[in-house]
N, CA and C atoms as an extended XYZ file, in Angstrom:
363
Properties=species:S:1:pos:R:3:atomname:S:1:resname:S:1:resid:I:1 pbc="F F F"
N        27.729       -0.486      -12.469 N   MET     1
C        26.301       -0.541      -12.243 CA  MET     1
C        25.762       -1.945      -12.502 C   MET     1
N        26.355       -2.601      -13.486 N   GLY     2
C        25.932       -3.963      -13.783 CA  GLY     2
C        26.281       -4.937      -12.673 C   GLY     2
N        27.411       -4.719      -12.017 N   GLY     3
C        27.814       -5.583      -10.911 CA  GLY     3
C        26.847       -5.495       -9.744 C   GLY     3
N        26.356       -4.300       -9.468 N   ALA     4
C        25.387       -4.128       -8.384 CA  ALA     4
C        24.068       -4.806       -8.731 C   ALA     4
N        23.625       -4.649       -9.976 N   ALA     5
C        22.380       -5.294      -10.395 CA  ALA     5
C        22.518       -6.812      -10.356 C   ALA     5
N        23.676       -7.325      -10.744 N   LEU     6
C        23.905       -8.767      -10.688 CA  LEU     6
C        23.889       -9.271       -9.245 C   LEU     6
N        24.473       -8.510       -8.337 N   ALA     7
C        24.466       -8.896       -6.924 CA  ALA     7
C        23.042       -8.923       -6.374 C   ALA     7
N        22.233       -7.936       -6.737 N   VAL     8
C        20.834       -7.914       -6.296 CA  VAL     8
C        20.099       -9.122       -6.873 C   VAL     8
N        20.354       -9.428       -8.141 N   CYS     9
C        19.714      -10.578       -8.789 CA  CYS     9
C        20.036      -11.879       -8.059 C   CYS     9
N        21.276      -12.052       -7.688 N   LEU    10
C        21.683      -13.293       -7.034 CA  LEU    10
C        21.258      -13.370       -5.572 C   LEU    10
N        21.048      -12.220       -4.941 N   LYS    11
C        20.753      -12.213       -3.506 CA  LYS    11
C        19.257      -12.223       -3.185 C   LYS    11
N        18.441      -11.611       -4.031 N   THR    12
C        17.023      -11.489       -3.706 CA  THR    12
C        16.282      -12.806       -3.904 C   THR    12
N        15.202      -12.946       -3.160 N   LYS    13
C        14.326      -14.094       -3.316 CA  LYS    13
C        13.043      -13.704       -4.048 C   LYS    13
N        12.848      -12.404       -4.270 N   ASP    14
C        11.679      -11.900       -4.980 CA  ASP    14
C        11.840      -12.176       -6.481 C   ASP    14
N        10.911      -12.914       -7.061 N   ILE    15
C        11.030      -13.354       -8.454 CA  ILE    15
C        11.011      -12.176       -9.427 C   ILE    15
N        10.108      -11.219       -9.227 N   LYS    16
C        10.032      -10.077      -10.150 CA  LYS    16
C        11.299       -9.230      -10.090 C   LYS    16
N        11.810       -8.998       -8.897 N   LEU    17
C        13.046       -8.228       -8.762 CA  LEU    17
C        14.222       -8.998       -9.350 C   LEU    17
N        14.233      -10.309       -9.179 N   LYS    18
C        15.301      -11.143       -9.742 CA  LYS    18
C        15.305      -11.030      -11.268 C   LYS    18
N        14.122      -11.028      -11.888 N   GLN    19
C        14.031      -10.891      -13.344 CA  GLN    19
C        14.506       -9.519      -13.798 C   GLN    19
N        14.056       -8.471      -13.116 N   LEU    20
C        14.454       -7.111      -13.483 CA  LEU    20
C        15.952       -6.905      -13.289 C   LEU    20
N        16.467       -7.338      -12.162 N   ALA    21
C        17.892       -7.160      -11.885 CA  ALA    21
C        18.748       -7.989      -12.834 C   ALA    21
N        18.317       -9.189      -13.146 N   GLY    22
C        19.068      -10.043      -14.063 CA  GLY    22
C        19.141       -9.466      -15.461 C   GLY    22
N        18.011       -8.997      -15.977 N   SER    23
C        18.025       -8.408      -17.318 CA  SER    23
C        18.774       -7.082      -17.332 C   SER    23
N        18.700       -6.321      -16.254 N   SER    24
C        19.458       -5.066      -16.160 CA  SER    24
C        20.954       -5.336      -16.118 C   SER    24
N        21.354       -6.343      -15.364 N   ALA    25
C        22.774       -6.705      -15.296 CA  ALA    25
C        23.266       -7.194      -16.649 C   ALA    25
N        22.468       -7.986      -17.339 N   PHE    26
C        22.853       -8.494      -18.655 CA  PHE    26
C        23.067       -7.356      -19.645 C   PHE    26
N        22.122       -6.407      -19.695 N   SER    27
C        22.267       -5.297      -20.645 CA  SER    27
C        23.469       -4.423      -20.306 C   SER    27
N        23.787       -4.284      -19.029 N   ALA    28
C        24.943       -3.474      -18.633 CA  ALA    28
C        26.256       -4.184      -18.945 C   ALA    28
N        26.335       -5.461      -18.639 N   LEU    29
C        27.594       -6.189      -18.801 CA  LEU    29
C        27.888       -6.543      -20.251 C   LEU    29
N        26.879       -6.913      -21.012 N   VAL    30
C        27.115       -7.328      -22.392 CA  VAL    30
C        27.090       -6.140      -23.346 C   VAL    30
N        26.110       -5.274      -23.212 N   GLY    31
C        25.968       -4.181      -24.166 CA  GLY    31
C        26.442       -2.825      -23.693 C   GLY    31
N        26.717       -2.682      -22.409 N   GLY    32
C        27.142       -1.390      -21.886 CA  GLY    32
C        25.999       -0.424      -21.643 C   GLY    32
N        24.766       -0.903      -21.715 N   VAL    33
C        23.592       -0.061      -21.479 CA  VAL    33
C        23.261       -0.152      -19.992 C   VAL    33
N        23.621        0.885      -19.242 N   THR    34
C        23.500        0.820      -17.787 CA  THR    34
C        22.238        1.476      -17.230 C   THR    34
N        21.473        2.155      -18.068 N   GLU    35
C        20.301        2.865      -17.555 CA  GLU    35
C        19.306        1.960      -16.836 C   GLU    35
N        18.978        0.762      -17.363 N   PRO    36
C        18.058       -0.098      -16.600 CA  PRO    36
C        18.593       -0.455      -15.214 C   PRO    36
N        19.899       -0.695      -15.116 N   ALA    37
C        20.485       -1.021      -13.813 CA  ALA    37
C        20.467        0.192      -12.889 C   ALA    37
N        20.780        1.367      -13.437 N   ILE    38
C        20.817        2.576      -12.608 CA  ILE    38
C        19.425        2.919      -12.099 C   ILE    38
N        18.471        3.085      -13.031 N   TYR    39
C        17.156        3.589      -12.646 CA  TYR    39
C        16.221        2.503      -12.121 C   TYR    39
N        16.393        1.269      -12.573 N   GLY    40
C        15.492        0.207      -12.141 CA  GLY    40
C        15.888       -0.452      -10.836 C   GLY    40
N        17.189       -0.466      -10.534 N   ILE    41
C        17.673       -1.186       -9.357 CA  ILE    41
C        18.445       -0.272       -8.410 C   ILE    41
N        19.551        0.268       -8.883 N   ASN    42
C        20.522        0.915       -7.996 CA  ASN    42
C        19.992        2.169       -7.313 C   ASN    42
N        19.346        3.058       -8.034 N   LEU    43
C        18.814        4.263       -7.390 CA  LEU    43
C        17.610        3.955       -6.503 C   LEU    43
N        16.872        2.926       -6.853 N   LYS    44
C        15.695        2.567       -6.060 CA  LYS    44
C        16.088        2.149       -4.644 C   LYS    44
N        17.204        1.424       -4.526 N   TYR    45
C        17.634        0.932       -3.217 CA  TYR    45
C        18.807        1.717       -2.632 C   TYR    45
N        19.282        2.717       -3.320 N   LYS    46
C        20.309        3.687       -2.907 CA  LYS    46
C        21.677        3.088       -2.601 C   LYS    46
N        21.790        2.191       -1.654 N   ARG    47
C        23.114        1.665       -1.281 CA  ARG    47
C        23.863        1.014       -2.445 C   ARG    47
N        23.192        0.232       -3.307 N   PRO    48
C        23.929       -0.302       -4.459 CA  PRO    48
C        24.506        0.806       -5.347 C   PRO    48
N        23.775        1.909       -5.483 N   PHE    49
C        24.263        3.023       -6.297 CA  PHE    49
C        25.487        3.668       -5.659 C   PHE    49
N        25.436        3.906       -4.371 N   TYR    50
C        26.582        4.513       -3.680 CA  TYR    50
C        27.815        3.612       -3.753 C   TYR    50
N        27.616        2.330       -3.536 N   ILE    51
C        28.734        1.385       -3.600 CA  ILE    51
C        29.321        1.350       -5.005 C   ILE    51
N        28.457        1.359       -6.021 N   ALA    52
C        28.940        1.356       -7.407 CA  ALA    52
C        29.734        2.619       -7.712 C   ALA    52
N        29.246        3.767       -7.272 N   CYS    53
C        29.966        5.027       -7.524 CA  CYS    53
C        31.353        5.012       -6.883 C   CYS    53
N        31.452        4.526       -5.673 N   ILE    54
C        32.751        4.473       -4.984 CA  ILE    54
C        33.696        3.504       -5.696 C   ILE    54
N        33.215        2.316       -6.030 N   SER    55
C        34.065        1.319       -6.689 CA  SER    55
C        34.513        1.788       -8.068 C   SER    55
N        33.601        2.361       -8.830 N   ILE    56
C        33.941        2.853      -10.164 CA  ILE    56
C        34.886        4.047      -10.058 C   ILE    56
N        34.698        4.872       -9.040 N   GLY    57
C        35.620        5.992       -8.815 CA  GLY    57
C        37.033        5.520       -8.517 C   GLY    57
N        37.156        4.458       -7.725 N   LEU    58
C        38.484        3.886       -7.456 CA  LEU    58
C        39.117        3.367       -8.742 C   LEU    58
N        38.318        2.752       -9.589 N   GLY    59
C        38.818        2.310      -10.886 CA  GLY    59
C        39.278        3.478      -11.739 C   GLY    59
N        38.545        4.583      -11.703 N   GLY    60
C        38.938        5.781      -12.440 CA  GLY    60
C        40.249        6.364      -11.947 C   GLY    60
N        40.470        6.308      -10.655 N   ILE    61
C        41.746        6.780      -10.095 CA  ILE    61
C        42.897        5.934      -10.636 C   ILE    61
N        42.692        4.637      -10.720 N   ILE    62
C        43.731        3.747      -11.252 CA  ILE    62
C        44.045        4.092      -12.702 C   ILE    62
N        43.016        4.300      -13.510 N   VAL    63
C        43.232        4.657      -14.916 CA  VAL    63
C        43.967        5.983      -15.025 C   VAL    63
N        43.575        6.957      -14.229 N   GLY    64
C        44.237        8.262      -14.262 CA  GLY    64
C        45.694        8.188      -13.859 C   GLY    64
N        45.984        7.429      -12.823 N   MET    65
C        47.370        7.301      -12.371 CA  MET    65
C        48.226        6.535      -13.378 C   MET    65
N        47.618        5.620      -14.122 N   ALA    66
C        48.364        4.829      -15.104 CA  ALA    66
C        48.471        5.531      -16.452 C   ALA    66
N        47.799        6.661      -16.605 N   GLY    67
C        47.887        7.416      -17.851 CA  GLY    67
C        47.008        6.886      -18.966 C   GLY    67
N        45.963        6.165      -18.636 N   GLY    68
C        45.051        5.655      -19.659 CA  GLY    68
C        44.309        6.789      -20.344 C   GLY    68
N        44.076        6.628      -21.645 N   GLN    69
C        43.394        7.664      -22.420 CA  GLN    69
C        42.319        7.042      -23.294 C   GLN    69
N        41.170        7.693      -23.332 N   TYR    70
C        40.097        7.314      -24.238 CA  TYR    70
C        40.078        8.317      -25.380 C   TYR    70
N        40.326        7.908      -26.623 N   PRO    71
C        40.260        8.856      -27.731 CA  PRO    71
C        38.822        9.182      -28.121 C   PRO    71
N        37.872        8.369      -27.691 N   ALA    72
C        36.455        8.577      -27.973 CA  ALA    72
C        35.668        7.960      -26.826 C   ALA    72
N        34.394        8.279      -26.772 N   LEU    73
C        33.543        7.713      -25.727 CA  LEU    73
C        33.306        6.232      -26.016 C   LEU    73
N        33.786        5.399      -25.139 N   ILE    74
C        33.616        3.955      -25.278 CA  ILE    74
C        33.035        3.444      -23.964 C   ILE    74
N        31.877        2.814      -24.044 N   THR    75
C        31.336        2.206      -22.833 CA  THR    75
C        32.038        0.877      -22.606 C   THR    75
N        32.298        0.563      -21.380 N   ILE    76
C        32.980       -0.690      -21.070 CA  ILE    76
C        31.932       -1.790      -20.946 C   ILE    76
N        32.071       -2.790      -21.797 N   SER    77
C        31.205       -3.963      -21.769 CA  SER    77
C        32.007       -5.145      -22.289 C   SER    77
N        31.426       -6.307      -22.244 N   LEU    78
C        32.124       -7.486      -22.752 CA  LEU    78
C        32.417       -7.357      -24.244 C   LEU    78
N        31.567       -6.642      -24.972 N   VAL    79
C        31.748       -6.464      -26.410 CA  VAL    79
C        32.923       -5.538      -26.718 C   VAL    79
N        33.154       -4.535      -25.889 N   THR    80
C        34.195       -3.540      -26.181 CA  THR    80
C        35.540       -3.832      -25.528 C   THR    80
N        35.662       -4.895      -24.775 N   LEU    81
C        36.939       -5.199      -24.114 CA  LEU    81
C        38.116       -5.301      -25.084 C   LEU    81
N        37.981       -5.953      -26.253 N   PRO    82
C        39.123       -5.983      -27.173 CA  PRO    82
C        39.526       -4.595      -27.675 C   PRO    82
N        38.580       -3.711      -27.852 N   THR    83
C        38.877       -2.348      -28.297 CA  THR    83
C        39.645       -1.588      -27.231 C   THR    83
N        39.253       -1.747      -25.997 N   ILE    84
C        39.898       -1.035      -24.896 CA  ILE    84
C        41.319       -1.539      -24.674 C   ILE    84
N        41.543       -2.819      -24.875 N   ALA    85
C        42.857       -3.412      -24.604 CA  ALA    85
C        43.963       -2.819      -25.469 C   ALA    85
N        43.629       -2.312      -26.666 N   VAL    86
C        44.667       -1.792      -27.565 CA  VAL    86
C        44.924       -0.297      -27.377 C   VAL    86
N        44.177        0.373      -26.539 N   LEU    87
C        44.375        1.802      -26.304 CA  LEU    87
C        45.595        2.043      -25.428 C   LEU    87
N        46.070        3.294      -25.427 N   LYS    88
C        47.176        3.661      -24.538 CA  LYS    88
C        46.694        3.498      -23.095 C   LYS    88
N        47.391        2.708      -22.334 N   GLY    89
C        46.974        2.429      -20.965 CA  GLY    89
C        45.798        1.481      -20.901 C   GLY    89
N        45.573        0.724      -21.968 N   GLY    90
C        44.415       -0.160      -22.047 CA  GLY    90
C        44.384       -1.229      -20.973 C   GLY    90
N        45.542       -1.770      -20.649 N   MET    91
C        45.568       -2.804      -19.607 CA  MET    91
C        45.163       -2.226      -18.260 C   MET    91
N        45.556       -0.988      -17.986 N   SER    92
C        45.128       -0.365      -16.729 CA  SER    92
C        43.621       -0.157      -16.726 C   SER    92
N        43.048        0.128      -17.907 N   MET    93
C        41.599        0.293      -17.992 CA  MET    93
C        40.882       -1.027      -17.727 C   MET    93
N        41.432       -2.109      -18.262 N   LEU    94
C        40.821       -3.420      -18.023 CA  LEU    94
C        40.927       -3.822      -16.555 C   LEU    94
N        42.066       -3.538      -15.945 N   ILE    95
C        42.245       -3.828      -14.517 CA  ILE    95
C        41.285       -2.977      -13.685 C   ILE    95
N        41.162       -1.701      -14.048 N   ALA    96
C        40.249       -0.814      -13.329 CA  ALA    96
C        38.805       -1.267      -13.487 C   ALA    96
N        38.438       -1.724      -14.687 N   ALA    97
C        37.079       -2.221      -14.905 CA  ALA    97
C        36.821       -3.464      -14.061 C   ALA    97
N        37.812       -4.339      -13.975 N   ALA    98
C        37.667       -5.545      -13.152 CA  ALA    98
C        37.533       -5.186      -11.673 C   ALA    98
N        38.341       -4.230      -11.222 N   ILE    99
C        38.254       -3.786       -9.825 CA  ILE    99
C        36.906       -3.127       -9.557 C   ILE    99
N        36.460       -2.286      -10.487 N   GLY   100
C        35.164       -1.630      -10.331 CA  GLY   100
C        34.028       -2.634      -10.271 C   GLY   100
N        34.059       -3.626      -11.163 N   PHE   101
C        33.010       -4.646      -11.163 CA  PHE   101
C        33.052       -5.486       -9.896 C   PHE   101
N        34.237       -5.977       -9.554 N   ALA   102
C        34.363       -6.839       -8.375 CA  ALA   102
C        33.995       -6.093       -7.097 C   ALA   102
N        34.451       -4.853       -6.969 N   GLY   103
C        34.125       -4.060       -5.786 CA  GLY   103
C        32.643       -3.766       -5.682 C   GLY   103
N        32.038       -3.438       -6.824 N   THR   104
C        30.608       -3.155       -6.840 CA  THR   104
C        29.802       -4.402       -6.508 C   THR   104
N        30.163       -5.520       -7.132 N   PHE   105
C        29.439       -6.768       -6.884 CA  PHE   105
C        29.562       -7.196       -5.422 C   PHE   105
N        30.796       -7.262       -4.928 N   ALA   106
C        31.022       -7.727       -3.554 CA  ALA   106
C        30.405       -6.772       -2.535 C   ALA   106
N        30.587       -5.477       -2.734 N   GLY   107
C        30.031       -4.499       -1.802 CA  GLY   107
C        28.518       -4.558       -1.739 C   GLY   107
N        27.888       -4.690       -2.911 N   THR   108
C        26.431       -4.764       -2.937 CA  THR   108
C        25.943       -6.091       -2.367 C   THR   108
N        26.609       -7.168       -2.705 N   TYR   109
C        26.171       -8.483       -2.235 CA  TYR   109
C        26.265       -8.592       -0.714 C   TYR   109
N        27.350       -8.111       -0.140 N   PHE   110
C        27.557       -8.287        1.298 CA  PHE   110
C        27.005       -7.143        2.155 C   PHE   110
N        26.969       -5.921        1.620 N   PHE   111
C        26.576       -4.772        2.446 CA  PHE   111
C        25.460       -3.918        1.858 C   PHE   111
N        25.198       -4.015        0.559 N   GLY   112
C        24.342       -3.040       -0.096 CA  GLY   112
C        22.905       -3.418       -0.300 C   GLY   112
N        22.558       -4.688       -0.146 N   PHE   113
C        21.178       -5.079       -0.409 CA  PHE   113
C        20.807       -6.299        0.425 C   PHE   113
N        19.565       -6.275        0.891 N   ASN   114
C        18.939       -7.468        1.458 CA  ASN   114
C        17.442       -7.350        1.234 C   ASN   114
N        16.751       -8.451        1.315 N   ASP   115
C        15.321       -8.461        0.996 CA  ASP   115
C        14.480       -7.635        1.963 C   ASP   115
N        15.010       -7.269        3.110 N   SER   116
C        14.249       -6.418        4.032 CA  SER   116
C        14.086       -5.005        3.473 C   SER   116
N        14.847       -4.655        2.439 N   MET   117
C        14.734       -3.336        1.820 CA  MET   117
C        13.545       -3.254        0.865 C   MET   117
N        12.942       -4.384        0.528 N   LEU   118
C        11.821       -4.412       -0.407 CA  LEU   118
C        10.586       -3.800        0.223 C   LEU   118
N         9.785       -3.144       -0.616 N   ASP   119
C         8.511       -2.596       -0.152 CA  ASP   119
C         7.536       -3.745        0.033 C   ASP   119
N         7.031       -3.890        1.221 N   LYS   120
C         6.037       -4.929        1.489 CA  LYS   120
C         4.656       -4.327        1.306 C   LYS   120
N         3.908       -4.861        0.335 N   LYS   121
C         2.573       -4.316        0.048 CA  LYS   121
C         1.512       -5.325        0.377 C   LYS   121
């Protein structure tokens, strides 16, 4: 979700949306708090949300096939990466997170958002 918000932040020319998307991406990537990105950006424009779900789902398939296990609920963020790396299948989780982020960012940047989607008032 943070990757989609970051892509919107970098692509839009609207200053208010750039601020909202940038702060939403920051909270998702650094702290793992994805609600601002989900409700403030991704669901509002729909395509970023769909692209994020598909990319994150592909990452989940990779973790499942590699046998990765979460012993507790851990949100993936820059702060928790060292914790995830030591888990069983942790490297597959890190690879899946990278694929999910890269797929979400690239998909949203190239196909999921453009300024013509903004409400003109």
